[in-house]
Amino acid sequence: MRWAQIRRCAEAHPPAKIIFLFALLEGLIWGTGVWLKPHIVFPALAVWLCSLTQSALRRHVFKDLTGLITGGILVGVLGTGWLYFNGAWPWFLEMQLDWNREYLTDKTNNLQNYGYVVFSMVVRLFPYSFIHLAAVPTALALLIRQDPKRNDSDKLRLQLLSTLYLAWCLQVLLLQHPFDYVHFPPLLLGIVLLTFWIHCHQRFPRMLKTAAGSFVVLALICSPVTKPAYLKLWDDCLQQGSTGSIRNRLARIPFPDWEDMERVADYLRRQQAQDNEITCYSNDLVHLFLYLDLEPSTRYVYSHHHATYFPSKQPAIYKALRNSPQKYILTNLMTPGLLVSQAKEIGPEGPFSYPPAFPEDLKSNYPWNLPIAFRSGTLVVHQYPEKPIHKQTDTSADKSTQPRSDEFSPRLEDVPPRE
């Protein structure tokens, strides 16, 4: 759309209304993208600044910019109105103006673990991780070098695409945490850039042809399309649907165990759990809210991650948990850093107890200090007490539902449970 707008402005006498309307439409699209991910505003700005290198657009820059801003404002007003009438506006504003600063600060303070996380992600995304090795230098060369043999239309589109790709990569690295889904869009943009560059290249060197062909072959070898173990699951998927067993066999990351998740869901159904009675403390257990069609106990759906990434908000998070009607707190025994084999191990105290490798010091901290009501593999359901539990003296009671220490005081960072 940006390329077409530049071409439109290059006409002899383009109508001002047409330029404004097409810019308005482009602004509506960028504005919608900002609602999905606010970081997109940086690639959008970069692409617009790149388009200003064209003298045709500079002659109509006011009409173009007015249309873009108007479209963005319209989408912003619609989204803000929806948030306001649904009662979510104050929380949205609080997140944007207060919480996000701490989220970004945590990224810069956690550089030691950053390298390991990025390396693991590169392995999971193999071989597509190699796209950047070719796309980044290609994009830089297209922006810096001028090729007189290439027609202006192709050159302009390649420059806009290069700007979009590089700006997206920068905002991903500088502003966002290293989650797989965050790095997927720049990979797609890199593939599109390289593909279009190859298409525009009239004389393509044999070495580059060999490299491109080798990458395609490698991608097919690593693709599920060529794996018999994946292909034979089609029949099971069509007949059974998305079962825990099928999910486990397709998963790229070994947690959560989807069959264990189904067993936990079945247990909570038998307990007739209701809305606001479940806290999924560990991040990967939030799928259970969809399994059970229930509302979480608080607005802090990712309780553990919220408390970790926003340390200054811990008192508010724990207070909300304390005052909520929660009855069940769900945790993953891998959260403290245990391997899958360690977290699934059954200790001498039985199946409804902690594995031997579980850190002893955590057993006195929330939520690990709560009694275990149910366990399946690495997943644990803790029972939240209705009243404060005092020192335990009955050693003959069932250990699966009793506290694990001589003195048990369930607390949320020294905040007592609700009466």
CSV table of C-alpha atoms in Angstrom, one decimal:
chain,number,residue,atom,x,y,z
A,1,MET,CA,0.0,0.0,0.0
A,2,ARG,CA,2.9,2.4,0.7
A,3,TRP,CA,4.5,1.6,-2.7
A,4,ALA,CA,1.1,2.1,-4.4
A,5,GLN,CA,0.7,5.5,-2.6
A,6,ILE,CA,4.1,6.6,-3.8
A,7,ARG,CA,3.2,5.6,-7.4
A,8,ARG,CA,-0.1,7.5,-7.0
A,9,CYS,CA,1.7,10.6,-5.8
A,10,ALA,CA,4.0,10.4,-8.8
A,11,GLU,CA,1.1,11.0,-11.3
A,12,ALA,CA,0.8,14.3,-13.0
A,13,HIS,CA,-2.2,15.7,-11.0
A,14,PRO,CA,-3.3,13.2,-8.4
A,15,PRO,CA,-6.6,14.2,-6.6
A,16,ALA,CA,-6.0,15.3,-3.0
A,17,LYS,CA,-9.1,13.3,-1.9
A,18,ILE,CA,-7.7,10.1,-3.4
A,19,ILE,CA,-4.4,10.5,-1.7
A,20,PHE,CA,-6.0,11.2,1.6
A,21,LEU,CA,-8.5,8.3,1.4
A,22,PHE,CA,-5.8,5.7,0.5
A,23,ALA,CA,-3.6,7.0,3.3
A,24,LEU,CA,-6.7,6.8,5.6
A,25,LEU,CA,-7.1,3.1,4.7
A,26,GLU,CA,-3.5,2.4,5.3
A,27,GLY,CA,-3.7,4.2,8.7
A,28,LEU,CA,-6.7,2.0,9.6
A,29,ILE,CA,-4.6,-1.1,8.9
A,30,TRP,CA,-1.6,0.1,10.8
A,31,GLY,CA,-3.8,1.2,13.7
A,32,THR,CA,-5.4,-2.3,13.9
A,33,GLY,CA,-1.9,-3.7,14.0
A,34,VAL,CA,-1.0,-1.4,16.9
A,35,TRP,CA,-3.9,-2.8,18.9
A,36,LEU,CA,-2.6,-6.3,18.4
A,37,LYS,CA,1.0,-5.4,19.3
A,38,PRO,CA,1.9,-1.7,20.1
A,39,HIS,CA,5.5,-2.3,19.0
A,40,ILE,CA,4.4,-2.3,15.4
A,41,VAL,CA,4.3,1.5,15.5
A,42,PHE,CA,8.1,1.5,15.0
A,43,PRO,CA,8.2,-0.5,11.8
A,44,ALA,CA,5.3,1.6,10.6
A,45,LEU,CA,7.2,4.8,11.2
A,46,ALA,CA,10.3,3.4,9.6
A,47,VAL,CA,8.5,2.5,6.4
A,48,TRP,CA,6.8,5.9,6.2
A,49,LEU,CA,10.2,7.7,6.7
A,50,CYS,CA,11.7,5.5,4.0
A,51,SER,CA,9.0,6.5,1.6
A,52,LEU,CA,9.9,10.2,2.2
A,53,THR,CA,13.1,9.6,0.2
A,54,GLN,CA,10.8,9.8,-2.9
A,55,SER,CA,10.3,13.3,-4.1
A,56,ALA,CA,6.8,12.5,-5.5
A,57,LEU,CA,5.6,11.7,-2.0
A,58,ARG,CA,7.2,14.7,-0.4
A,59,ARG,CA,5.1,17.0,-2.6
A,60,HIS,CA,2.0,15.5,-1.0
A,61,VAL,CA,3.3,14.7,2.4
A,62,PHE,CA,0.8,16.7,4.3
A,63,LYS,CA,-2.3,15.0,2.8
A,64,ASP,CA,-0.6,11.6,3.1
A,65,LEU,CA,0.4,12.1,6.8
A,66,THR,CA,-3.0,13.5,7.7
A,67,GLY,CA,-4.7,10.4,6.2
A,68,LEU,CA,-2.4,8.0,8.1
A,69,ILE,CA,-2.9,9.8,11.4
A,70,THR,CA,-6.6,10.1,10.9
A,71,GLY,CA,-6.9,6.3,10.2
A,72,GLY,CA,-4.9,5.5,13.3
A,73,ILE,CA,-6.9,7.8,15.5
A,74,LEU,CA,-10.2,6.3,14.2
A,75,VAL,CA,-9.1,2.8,15.1
A,76,GLY,CA,-7.7,4.1,18.4
A,77,VAL,CA,-11.0,5.8,19.3
A,78,LEU,CA,-13.0,2.6,18.4
A,79,GLY,CA,-10.7,0.4,20.5
A,80,THR,CA,-10.7,2.8,23.4
A,81,GLY,CA,-14.5,3.0,23.4
A,82,TRP,CA,-14.7,-0.7,23.5
A,83,LEU,CA,-12.3,-0.9,26.4
A,84,TYR,CA,-14.2,1.9,28.2
A,85,PHE,CA,-17.7,0.4,27.9
A,86,ASN,CA,-16.4,-3.0,28.9
A,87,GLY,CA,-14.8,-1.6,32.1
A,88,ALA,CA,-11.2,-2.5,31.0
A,89,TRP,CA,-9.9,1.0,30.2
A,90,PRO,CA,-8.4,1.8,33.7
A,91,TRP,CA,-6.5,-1.5,33.7
A,92,PHE,CA,-5.3,-1.1,30.1
A,93,LEU,CA,-4.0,2.4,31.0
A,94,GLU,CA,-2.3,1.1,34.1
A,95,MET,CA,-0.6,-1.6,32.1
A,96,GLN,CA,0.6,0.8,29.4
A,97,LEU,CA,1.8,3.6,31.6
A,98,ASP,CA,3.1,1.7,34.6
A,99,TRP,CA,3.6,-2.1,34.2
A,100,ASN,CA,5.3,-2.0,30.8
A,101,ARG,CA,8.2,0.0,32.0
A,102,GLU,CA,9.1,-2.6,34.5
A,103,TYR,CA,8.6,-5.4,31.9
A,104,LEU,CA,11.2,-3.7,29.7
A,105,THR,CA,13.6,-3.2,32.6
A,106,ASP,CA,13.4,-6.9,33.5
A,107,LYS,CA,14.5,-7.7,29.9
A,108,THR,CA,17.7,-5.6,30.3
A,109,ASN,CA,18.4,-6.9,33.8
A,110,ASN,CA,18.2,-10.6,32.7
A,111,LEU,CA,20.9,-10.7,30.1
A,112,GLN,CA,22.6,-13.6,31.7
A,113,ASN,CA,19.7,-15.9,30.9
A,114,TYR,CA,18.9,-14.2,27.7
A,115,GLY,CA,21.6,-15.9,25.7
A,116,TYR,CA,20.5,-19.4,26.7
A,117,VAL,CA,16.8,-18.6,25.9
A,118,VAL,CA,17.7,-17.3,22.5
A,119,PHE,CA,19.9,-20.3,21.7
A,120,SER,CA,17.1,-22.7,22.7
A,121,MET,CA,14.7,-20.8,20.4
A,122,VAL,CA,17.1,-20.8,17.5
A,123,VAL,CA,17.4,-24.6,17.8
A,124,ARG,CA,13.6,-24.9,17.9
A,125,LEU,CA,13.2,-22.7,14.8
A,126,PHE,CA,16.0,-24.5,12.9
A,127,PRO,CA,16.6,-24.2,9.9
A,128,TYR,CA,14.6,-21.0,9.6
A,129,SER,CA,16.9,-19.2,12.0
A,130,PHE,CA,19.4,-19.1,9.2
A,131,ILE,CA,17.1,-16.8,7.2
A,132,HIS,CA,18.5,-13.7,9.1
A,133,LEU,CA,22.1,-14.6,8.1
A,134,ALA,CA,21.1,-13.9,4.5
A,135,ALA,CA,18.3,-11.4,4.9
A,136,VAL,CA,20.0,-8.9,7.2
A,137,PRO,CA,23.0,-8.2,4.9
A,138,THR,CA,20.7,-8.3,1.8
A,139,ALA,CA,18.4,-5.7,3.4
A,140,LEU,CA,21.3,-3.4,4.4
A,141,ALA,CA,22.9,-3.7,0.9
A,142,LEU,CA,19.6,-2.8,-0.7
A,143,LEU,CA,19.3,0.3,1.4
A,144,ILE,CA,22.9,1.5,1.0
A,145,ARG,CA,23.8,0.4,-2.5
A,146,GLN,CA,22.1,1.8,-5.6
A,147,ASP,CA,21.7,-0.6,-8.5
A,148,PRO,CA,21.2,1.4,-11.8
A,149,LYS,CA,20.2,-1.8,-13.7
A,150,ARG,CA,17.1,-2.4,-11.6
A,151,ASN,CA,13.9,-0.6,-12.5
A,152,ASP,CA,12.7,2.1,-10.1
A,153,SER,CA,9.5,0.1,-9.2
A,154,ASP,CA,11.4,-3.0,-8.0
A,155,LYS,CA,14.0,-0.9,-6.3
A,156,LEU,CA,11.4,1.1,-4.3
A,157,ARG,CA,9.6,-2.0,-3.2
A,158,LEU,CA,12.8,-3.7,-2.1
A,159,GLN,CA,13.8,-0.7,-0.1
A,160,LEU,CA,10.4,-0.5,1.6
A,161,LEU,CA,10.5,-4.2,2.4
A,162,SER,CA,14.0,-4.0,3.7
A,163,THR,CA,13.1,-1.1,6.0
A,164,LEU,CA,10.1,-3.0,7.3
A,165,TYR,CA,12.1,-6.1,7.9
A,166,LEU,CA,15.1,-4.4,9.7
A,167,ALA,CA,12.8,-2.2,11.8
A,168,TRP,CA,10.8,-5.2,12.9
A,169,CYS,CA,13.9,-7.1,13.8
A,170,LEU,CA,15.2,-4.2,15.9
A,171,GLN,CA,12.0,-3.7,17.9
A,172,VAL,CA,11.9,-7.5,18.5
A,173,LEU,CA,15.4,-7.5,19.9
A,174,LEU,CA,15.3,-4.3,21.8
A,175,LEU,CA,11.7,-4.1,23.2
A,176,GLN,CA,10.3,-7.7,23.4
A,177,HIS,CA,11.2,-10.8,25.4
A,178,PRO,CA,12.5,-13.8,23.5
A,179,PHE,CA,9.4,-15.7,22.9
A,180,ASP,CA,9.1,-17.9,19.8
A,181,TYR,CA,5.9,-16.2,18.5
A,182,VAL,CA,7.7,-12.8,18.7
A,183,HIS,CA,10.4,-13.9,16.3
A,184,PHE,CA,8.2,-15.6,13.8
A,185,PRO,CA,7.0,-12.4,11.9
A,186,PRO,CA,10.5,-11.2,11.1
A,187,LEU,CA,11.4,-14.7,9.8
A,188,LEU,CA,8.4,-14.4,7.4
A,189,LEU,CA,9.5,-10.9,6.4
A,190,GLY,CA,13.0,-12.2,5.8
A,191,ILE,CA,11.7,-15.0,3.6
A,192,VAL,CA,9.5,-12.6,1.6
A,193,LEU,CA,12.4,-10.1,1.1
A,194,LEU,CA,14.8,-12.8,-0.1
A,195,THR,CA,12.2,-14.3,-2.4
A,196,PHE,CA,11.4,-11.0,-4.0
A,197,TRP,CA,15.0,-10.1,-4.3
A,198,ILE,CA,15.7,-13.4,-6.1
A,199,HIS,CA,12.7,-12.7,-8.4
A,200,CYS,CA,14.1,-9.2,-9.3
A,201,HIS,CA,17.6,-10.5,-9.8
A,202,GLN,CA,18.0,-11.1,-13.5
A,203,ARG,CA,21.4,-12.7,-13.3
A,204,PHE,CA,21.5,-14.9,-10.2
A,205,PRO,CA,25.0,-16.4,-9.4
A,206,ARG,CA,25.3,-20.2,-9.3
A,207,MET,CA,26.6,-20.1,-5.7
A,208,LEU,CA,23.5,-18.3,-4.5
A,209,LYS,CA,21.3,-20.7,-6.4
A,210,THR,CA,23.0,-23.6,-4.7
A,211,ALA,CA,22.6,-22.0,-1.3
A,212,ALA,CA,18.9,-21.3,-1.8
A,213,GLY,CA,18.3,-24.8,-3.1
A,214,SER,CA,20.2,-26.3,-0.2
A,215,PHE,CA,18.1,-24.3,2.3
A,216,VAL,CA,14.9,-25.5,0.7
A,217,VAL,CA,16.0,-29.1,0.9
A,218,LEU,CA,17.0,-28.7,4.5
A,219,ALA,CA,13.7,-27.1,5.4
A,220,LEU,CA,11.8,-30.0,3.8
A,221,ILE,CA,14.0,-32.5,5.7
A,222,CYS,CA,13.1,-30.8,9.0
A,223,SER,CA,9.5,-30.2,8.1
A,224,PRO,CA,6.6,-32.3,9.5
A,225,VAL,CA,5.6,-32.9,5.9
A,226,THR,CA,8.5,-35.4,5.5
A,227,LYS,CA,8.2,-37.1,9.0
A,228,PRO,CA,6.2,-40.4,8.8
A,229,ALA,CA,5.6,-40.2,12.6
A,230,TYR,CA,3.7,-36.9,12.1
A,231,LEU,CA,2.0,-37.9,8.9
A,232,LYS,CA,0.4,-41.0,10.3
A,233,LEU,CA,-1.3,-38.9,13.0
A,234,TRP,CA,-3.7,-37.4,10.4
A,235,ASP,CA,-6.1,-40.3,10.7
A,236,ASP,CA,-6.1,-40.1,14.5
A,237,CYS,CA,-6.6,-36.3,14.4
A,238,LEU,CA,-9.6,-36.6,12.1
A,239,GLN,CA,-11.2,-39.4,14.1
A,240,GLN,CA,-10.3,-38.4,17.7
A,241,GLY,CA,-9.7,-34.6,17.5
A,242,SER,CA,-7.0,-32.8,19.5
A,243,THR,CA,-6.4,-35.3,22.3
A,244,GLY,CA,-3.7,-35.0,24.9
A,245,SER,CA,-1.9,-38.0,23.4
A,246,ILE,CA,-1.8,-36.4,19.9
A,247,ARG,CA,-0.6,-33.1,21.3
A,248,ASN,CA,2.2,-34.7,23.2
A,249,ARG,CA,3.4,-36.4,20.0
A,250,LEU,CA,3.3,-33.2,18.0
A,251,ALA,CA,4.7,-30.8,20.7
A,252,ARG,CA,8.1,-29.2,20.1
A,253,ILE,CA,8.5,-28.3,23.8
A,254,PRO,CA,8.1,-31.1,26.4
A,255,PHE,CA,5.9,-29.1,28.8
A,256,PRO,CA,3.1,-29.1,29.7
A,257,ASP,CA,2.3,-32.8,29.4
A,258,TRP,CA,-1.1,-32.6,27.7
A,259,GLU,CA,-2.3,-36.0,29.0
A,260,ASP,CA,-1.4,-34.9,32.5
A,261,MET,CA,-3.3,-31.7,31.8
A,262,GLU,CA,-6.4,-33.7,30.9
A,263,ARG,CA,-6.2,-35.7,34.1
A,264,VAL,CA,-6.0,-32.5,36.1
A,265,ALA,CA,-9.0,-31.1,34.2
A,266,ASP,CA,-10.9,-34.3,35.0
A,267,TYR,CA,-10.0,-34.0,38.7
A,268,LEU,CA,-11.2,-30.4,38.8
A,269,ARG,CA,-14.5,-31.4,37.1
A,270,ARG,CA,-15.1,-34.0,39.7
A,271,GLN,CA,-14.5,-31.4,42.4
A,272,GLN,CA,-17.1,-29.2,40.6
A,273,ALA,CA,-14.8,-26.3,40.4
A,274,GLN,CA,-16.5,-23.0,39.6
A,275,ASP,CA,-15.6,-19.6,38.2
A,276,ASN,CA,-12.8,-17.8,40.2
A,277,GLU,CA,-11.9,-20.9,42.2
A,278,ILE,CA,-8.8,-21.8,40.2
A,279,THR,CA,-5.4,-20.1,40.2
A,280,CYS,CA,-3.0,-21.4,37.5
A,281,TYR,CA,0.2,-20.3,39.2
A,282,SER,CA,2.5,-21.8,36.7
A,283,ASN,CA,2.4,-20.1,33.3
A,284,ASP,CA,1.8,-23.2,31.1
A,285,LEU,CA,-1.3,-24.3,33.0
A,286,VAL,CA,-3.5,-21.5,31.8
A,287,HIS,CA,-4.9,-23.8,29.1
A,288,LEU,CA,-7.1,-25.3,31.8
A,289,PHE,CA,-9.3,-22.3,31.8
A,290,LEU,CA,-10.3,-23.1,28.3
A,291,TYR,CA,-10.5,-26.8,29.0
A,292,LEU,CA,-13.0,-26.1,31.8
A,293,ASP,CA,-14.6,-23.0,30.5
A,294,LEU,CA,-13.9,-21.2,33.8
A,295,GLU,CA,-12.8,-17.7,34.8
A,296,PRO,CA,-9.5,-17.4,36.7
A,297,SER,CA,-9.4,-16.4,40.3
A,298,THR,CA,-7.9,-12.9,39.6
A,299,ARG,CA,-7.0,-10.7,36.7
A,300,TYR,CA,-3.4,-11.8,37.2
A,301,VAL,CA,-3.8,-14.9,35.0
A,302,TYR,CA,-0.1,-15.7,34.7
A,303,SER,CA,0.4,-15.3,38.5
A,304,HIS,CA,4.0,-16.6,38.7
A,305,HIS,CA,5.2,-14.7,35.7
A,306,HIS,CA,3.5,-11.5,36.8
A,307,ALA,CA,5.1,-11.8,40.2
A,308,THR,CA,8.5,-12.5,38.6
A,309,TYR,CA,8.6,-9.9,35.9
A,310,PHE,CA,6.9,-7.2,38.1
A,311,PRO,CA,8.5,-7.4,41.5
A,312,SER,CA,7.1,-4.1,42.6
A,313,LYS,CA,3.6,-5.4,42.0
A,314,GLN,CA,4.0,-8.5,44.1
A,315,PRO,CA,2.1,-7.0,47.1
A,316,ALA,CA,-0.9,-6.2,44.9
A,317,ILE,CA,-0.8,-9.6,43.2
A,318,TYR,CA,-0.6,-11.5,46.5
A,319,LYS,CA,-3.3,-9.4,48.0
A,320,ALA,CA,-5.6,-10.1,45.1
A,321,LEU,CA,-4.9,-13.8,45.4
A,322,ARG,CA,-5.5,-13.7,49.1
A,323,ASN,CA,-8.9,-12.0,48.7
A,324,SER,CA,-10.0,-14.1,45.8
A,325,PRO,CA,-12.4,-17.1,46.2
A,326,GLN,CA,-9.7,-19.5,45.0
A,327,LYS,CA,-9.9,-23.1,46.2
A,328,TYR,CA,-7.3,-24.7,43.9
A,329,ILE,CA,-3.8,-23.5,43.0
A,330,LEU,CA,-2.2,-25.3,40.1
A,331,THR,CA,1.6,-25.6,39.7
A,332,ASN,CA,4.1,-27.3,37.5
A,333,LEU,CA,6.9,-29.0,39.3
A,334,MET,CA,9.3,-28.0,36.5
A,335,THR,CA,8.9,-24.3,37.5
A,336,PRO,CA,11.9,-24.4,39.9
A,337,GLY,CA,14.1,-25.7,37.2
A,338,LEU,CA,13.7,-29.5,37.5
A,339,LEU,CA,14.0,-31.7,34.4
A,340,VAL,CA,11.0,-33.6,33.1
A,341,SER,CA,12.4,-36.9,34.5
A,342,GLN,CA,13.1,-35.3,37.9
A,343,ALA,CA,9.7,-33.6,38.1
A,344,LYS,CA,7.8,-36.8,37.3
A,345,GLU,CA,9.7,-39.0,39.8
A,346,ILE,CA,7.6,-40.5,42.6
A,347,GLY,CA,9.3,-40.2,46.0
A,348,PRO,CA,8.9,-42.4,49.1
A,349,GLU,CA,6.0,-40.4,50.4
A,350,GLY,CA,3.7,-41.5,47.5
A,351,PRO,CA,2.3,-40.2,44.3
A,352,PHE,CA,0.6,-37.1,45.9
A,353,SER,CA,3.9,-35.7,47.2
A,354,TYR,CA,6.9,-33.8,45.9
A,355,PRO,CA,9.6,-35.6,43.9
A,356,PRO,CA,12.9,-36.2,45.7
A,357,ALA,CA,14.7,-33.5,43.6
A,358,PHE,CA,12.3,-30.7,44.6
A,359,PRO,CA,14.1,-27.9,46.4
A,360,GLU,CA,13.5,-28.1,50.2
A,361,ASP,CA,13.6,-24.4,50.7
A,362,LEU,CA,10.6,-23.9,48.3
A,363,LYS,CA,8.3,-26.1,50.3
A,364,SER,CA,7.8,-23.3,52.9
A,365,ASN,CA,6.9,-20.7,50.2
A,366,TYR,CA,3.6,-20.0,48.5
A,367,PRO,CA,2.2,-21.9,46.7
A,368,TRP,CA,4.4,-24.9,47.4
A,369,ASN,CA,3.6,-24.8,51.1
A,370,LEU,CA,0.0,-25.7,50.4
A,371,PRO,CA,-1.2,-29.3,50.8
A,372,ILE,CA,-1.3,-31.4,47.6
A,373,ALA,CA,-4.7,-32.6,46.7
A,374,PHE,CA,-3.9,-34.2,43.3
A,375,ARG,CA,-0.8,-34.8,41.2
A,376,SER,CA,-0.4,-36.1,37.7
A,377,GLY,CA,3.2,-36.3,36.4
A,378,THR,CA,4.7,-32.8,36.8
A,379,LEU,CA,1.4,-31.1,37.4
A,380,VAL,CA,0.1,-30.5,40.9
A,381,VAL,CA,-3.2,-29.3,42.3
A,382,HIS,CA,-2.8,-27.6,45.7
A,383,GLN,CA,-5.8,-27.2,48.1
A,384,TYR,CA,-6.2,-23.6,49.4
A,385,PRO,CA,-7.4,-23.7,53.0
A,386,GLU,CA,-10.7,-22.1,54.0
A,387,LYS,CA,-9.2,-21.1,57.3
A,388,PRO,CA,-5.6,-20.7,58.6
A,389,ILE,CA,-4.0,-24.0,59.3
A,390,HIS,CA,-2.1,-24.2,62.6
A,391,LYS,CA,0.5,-26.6,63.8
A,392,GLN,CA,-0.2,-30.2,62.8
A,393,THR,CA,-0.2,-32.9,65.5
A,394,ASP,CA,-2.0,-35.8,63.8
A,395,THR,CA,0.7,-37.8,62.2
A,396,SER,CA,-1.6,-40.6,61.3
A,397,ALA,CA,-3.6,-38.5,58.8
A,398,ASP,CA,-3.4,-39.1,55.1
A,399,LYS,CA,-0.2,-37.5,53.8
A,400,SER,CA,-1.7,-36.8,50.4
A,401,THR,CA,-3.9,-34.1,51.9
A,402,GLN,CA,-1.9,-33.0,54.9
A,403,PRO,CA,0.8,-30.4,55.2
A,404,ARG,CA,4.4,-31.5,54.5
A,405,SER,CA,6.0,-29.8,57.4
A,406,ASP,CA,5.6,-29.8,61.2
A,407,GLU,CA,4.3,-26.3,61.2
A,408,PHE,CA,2.3,-25.1,58.2
A,409,SER,CA,1.2,-21.6,57.6
A,410,PRO,CA,0.0,-20.9,54.1
A,411,ARG,CA,1.1,-17.4,53.2
A,412,LEU,CA,1.4,-15.2,50.2
A,413,GLU,CA,4.8,-13.6,50.9
A,414,ASP,CA,3.9,-13.2,54.6
A,415,VAL,CA,0.3,-12.2,53.8
A,416,PRO,CA,-2.0,-14.6,55.8
A,417,PRO,CA,-4.8,-16.4,54.0
A,418,ARG,CA,-8.3,-15.1,54.1
A,419,GLU,CA,-10.4,-15.9,57.1
